[in-house]
mmCIF file of C-alpha atoms in Angstrom:
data_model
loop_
_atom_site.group_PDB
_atom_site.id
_atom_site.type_symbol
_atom_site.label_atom_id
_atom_site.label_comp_id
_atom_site.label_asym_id
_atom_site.label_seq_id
_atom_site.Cartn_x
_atom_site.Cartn_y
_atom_site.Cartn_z
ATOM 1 C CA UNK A 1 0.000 0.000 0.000
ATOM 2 C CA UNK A 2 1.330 3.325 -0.891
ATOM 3 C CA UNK A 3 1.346 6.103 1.274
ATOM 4 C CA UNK A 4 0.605 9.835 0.580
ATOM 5 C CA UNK A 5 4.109 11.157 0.943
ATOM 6 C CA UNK A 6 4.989 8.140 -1.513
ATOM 7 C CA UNK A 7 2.630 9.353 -3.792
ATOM 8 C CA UNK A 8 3.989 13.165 -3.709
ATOM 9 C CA UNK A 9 7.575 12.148 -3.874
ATOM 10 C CA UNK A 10 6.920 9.766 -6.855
ATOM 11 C CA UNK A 11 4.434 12.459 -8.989
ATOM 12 C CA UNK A 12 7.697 14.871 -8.531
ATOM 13 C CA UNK A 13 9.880 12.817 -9.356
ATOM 14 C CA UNK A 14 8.003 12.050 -12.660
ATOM 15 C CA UNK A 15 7.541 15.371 -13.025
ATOM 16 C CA UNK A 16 11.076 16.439 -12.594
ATOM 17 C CA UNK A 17 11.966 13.127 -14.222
ATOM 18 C CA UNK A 18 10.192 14.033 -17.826
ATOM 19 C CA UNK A 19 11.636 17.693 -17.831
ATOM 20 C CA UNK A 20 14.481 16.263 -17.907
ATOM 21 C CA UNK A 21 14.001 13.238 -20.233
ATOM 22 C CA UNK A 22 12.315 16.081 -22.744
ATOM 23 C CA UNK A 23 15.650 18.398 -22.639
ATOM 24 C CA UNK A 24 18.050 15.566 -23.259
ATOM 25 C CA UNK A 25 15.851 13.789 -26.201
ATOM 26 C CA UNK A 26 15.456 17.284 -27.810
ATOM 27 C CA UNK A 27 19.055 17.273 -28.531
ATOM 28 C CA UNK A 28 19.235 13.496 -29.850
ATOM 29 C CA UNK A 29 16.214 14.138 -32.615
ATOM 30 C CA UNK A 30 13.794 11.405 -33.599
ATOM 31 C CA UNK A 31 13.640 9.964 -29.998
ATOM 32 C CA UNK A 32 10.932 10.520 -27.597
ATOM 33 C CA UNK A 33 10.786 8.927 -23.989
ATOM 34 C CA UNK A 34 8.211 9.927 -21.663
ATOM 35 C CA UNK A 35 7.999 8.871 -17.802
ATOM 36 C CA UNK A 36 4.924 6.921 -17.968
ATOM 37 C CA UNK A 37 4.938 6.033 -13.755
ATOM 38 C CA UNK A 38 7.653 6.616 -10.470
ATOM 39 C CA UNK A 39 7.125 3.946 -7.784
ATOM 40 C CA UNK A 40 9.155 4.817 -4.303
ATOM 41 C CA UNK A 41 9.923 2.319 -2.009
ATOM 42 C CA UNK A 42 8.431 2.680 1.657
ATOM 43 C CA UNK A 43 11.963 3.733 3.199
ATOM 44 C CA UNK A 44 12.217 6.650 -0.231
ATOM 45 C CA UNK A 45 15.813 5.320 -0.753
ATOM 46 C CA UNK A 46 14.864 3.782 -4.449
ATOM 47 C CA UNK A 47 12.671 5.419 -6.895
ATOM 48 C CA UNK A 48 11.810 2.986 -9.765
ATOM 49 C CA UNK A 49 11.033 4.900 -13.155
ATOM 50 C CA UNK A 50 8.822 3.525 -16.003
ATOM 51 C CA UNK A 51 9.939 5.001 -19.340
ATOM 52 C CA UNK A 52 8.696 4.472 -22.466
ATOM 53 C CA UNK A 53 10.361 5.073 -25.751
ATOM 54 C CA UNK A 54 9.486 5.740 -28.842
ATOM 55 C CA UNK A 55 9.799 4.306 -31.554
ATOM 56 C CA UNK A 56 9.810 1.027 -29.905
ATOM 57 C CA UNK A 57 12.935 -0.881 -31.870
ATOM 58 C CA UNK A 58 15.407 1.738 -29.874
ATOM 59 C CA UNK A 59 14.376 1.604 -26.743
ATOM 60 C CA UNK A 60 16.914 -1.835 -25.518
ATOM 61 C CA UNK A 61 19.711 0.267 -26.231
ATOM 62 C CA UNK A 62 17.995 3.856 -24.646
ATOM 63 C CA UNK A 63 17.021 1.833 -21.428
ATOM 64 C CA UNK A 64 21.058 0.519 -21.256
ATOM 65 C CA UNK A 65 22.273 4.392 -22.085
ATOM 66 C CA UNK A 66 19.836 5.575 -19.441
ATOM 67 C CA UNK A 67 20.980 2.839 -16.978
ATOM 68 C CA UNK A 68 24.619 3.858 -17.457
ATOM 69 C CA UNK A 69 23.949 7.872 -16.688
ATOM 70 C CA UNK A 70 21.474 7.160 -13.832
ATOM 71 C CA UNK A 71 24.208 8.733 -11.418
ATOM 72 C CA UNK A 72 24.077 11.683 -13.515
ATOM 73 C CA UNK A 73 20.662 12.053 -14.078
ATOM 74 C CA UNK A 74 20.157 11.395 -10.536
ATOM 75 C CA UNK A 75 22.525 14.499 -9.942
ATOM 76 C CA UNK A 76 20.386 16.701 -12.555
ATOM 77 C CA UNK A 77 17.348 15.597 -10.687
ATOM 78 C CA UNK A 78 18.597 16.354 -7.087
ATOM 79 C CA UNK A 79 19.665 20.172 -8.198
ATOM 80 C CA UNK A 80 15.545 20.336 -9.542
ATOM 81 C CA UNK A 81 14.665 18.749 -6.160
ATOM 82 C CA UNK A 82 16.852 19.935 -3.375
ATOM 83 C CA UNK A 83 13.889 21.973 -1.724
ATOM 84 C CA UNK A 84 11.430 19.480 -1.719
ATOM 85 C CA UNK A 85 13.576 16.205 -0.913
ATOM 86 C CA UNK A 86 16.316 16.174 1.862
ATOM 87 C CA UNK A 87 17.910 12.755 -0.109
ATOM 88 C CA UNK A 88 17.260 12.063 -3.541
ATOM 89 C CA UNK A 89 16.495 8.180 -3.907
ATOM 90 C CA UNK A 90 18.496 6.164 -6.054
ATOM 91 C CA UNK A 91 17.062 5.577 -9.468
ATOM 92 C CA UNK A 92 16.668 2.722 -11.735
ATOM 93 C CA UNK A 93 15.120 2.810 -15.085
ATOM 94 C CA UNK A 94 13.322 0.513 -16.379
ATOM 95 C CA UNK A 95 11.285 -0.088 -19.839
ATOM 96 C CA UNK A 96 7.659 0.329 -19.657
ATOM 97 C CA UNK A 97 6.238 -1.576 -22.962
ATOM 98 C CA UNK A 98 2.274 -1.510 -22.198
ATOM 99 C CA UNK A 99 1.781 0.787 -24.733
ATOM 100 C CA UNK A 100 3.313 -2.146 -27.053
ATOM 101 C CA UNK A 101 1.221 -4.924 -24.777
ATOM 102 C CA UNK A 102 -1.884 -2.896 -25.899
ATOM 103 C CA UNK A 103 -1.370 -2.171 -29.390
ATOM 104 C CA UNK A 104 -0.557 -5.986 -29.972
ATOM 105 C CA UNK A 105 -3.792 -6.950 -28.705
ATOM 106 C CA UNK A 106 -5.377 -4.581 -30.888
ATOM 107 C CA UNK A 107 -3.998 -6.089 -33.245
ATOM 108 C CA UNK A 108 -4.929 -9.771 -32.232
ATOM 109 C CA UNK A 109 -8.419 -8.349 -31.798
ATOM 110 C CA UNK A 110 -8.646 -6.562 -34.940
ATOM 111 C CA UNK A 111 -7.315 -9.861 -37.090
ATOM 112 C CA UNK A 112 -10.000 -12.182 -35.113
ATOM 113 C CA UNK A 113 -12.446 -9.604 -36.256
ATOM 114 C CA UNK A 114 -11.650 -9.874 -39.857
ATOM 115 C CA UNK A 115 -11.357 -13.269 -40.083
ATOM 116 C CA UNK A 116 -14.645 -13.966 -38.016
ATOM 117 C CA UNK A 117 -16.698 -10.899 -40.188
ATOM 118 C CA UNK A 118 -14.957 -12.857 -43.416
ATOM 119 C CA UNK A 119 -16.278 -16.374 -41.496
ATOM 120 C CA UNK A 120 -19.711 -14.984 -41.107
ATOM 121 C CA UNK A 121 -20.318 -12.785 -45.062
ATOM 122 C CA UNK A 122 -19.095 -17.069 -46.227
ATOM 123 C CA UNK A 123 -22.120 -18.134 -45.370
#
């Protein structure tokens, strides 16, 4: 169960968190990754960030990249943060692909639909 300062710190944090995501990704063009949800643990020590990336076939290598600069990122975020948050919680990044979950069951859906519309104008 999370509590209410969990829920502040981890709406700042994805505030803070896509600010920052938007500056860096507007200098690397084509690339777009949005903070889709921030889950603190109980103690606020470890923030876990849900990114998703777009397009999809880059994000493996954006979620490593990210990985490897979370010390710096976590610096950037701490400046953004220092009056709010006495520590800034350790981050780690990790891929959020529901957006790729849903559209694939779209899909699935829309392809049953077709062939069961195609099933039913047969007979």
């Amino acid at each position: 169960m999370e509590t209410t300062r969990q829920a502040k710190i981890a709406r700042l944090l994805q505030k803070e968190l896509s600010e920052i995501f938007r500056m860096q990704t507007a200098k690397t063009h084509g690339t777009l990754v949005s903070v889709s949800t921030v889950r603190v643990s109980p103690d606020l020590s470890i923030a876990r960030a849900y990114l998703s990336i777009f397009p999809s076939a880059k994000a493996p290598e954006m979620i490593e990249s990210i990985n490897k600069s979370a010390k710096t990122i976590r610096y950037e975020l701490a400046k953004r943060v220092r009056y709010q948050l006495r520590k800034t919680p350790e981050l780690a990044f990790y891929l959020d692909d529901s957006l790729d979950y849903i559209e694939n069951i779209d899909h699935l859906l829309n392809t049953d639909a077709d062939t069961a519309s195609g099933d039913a104008s047969g007979d």
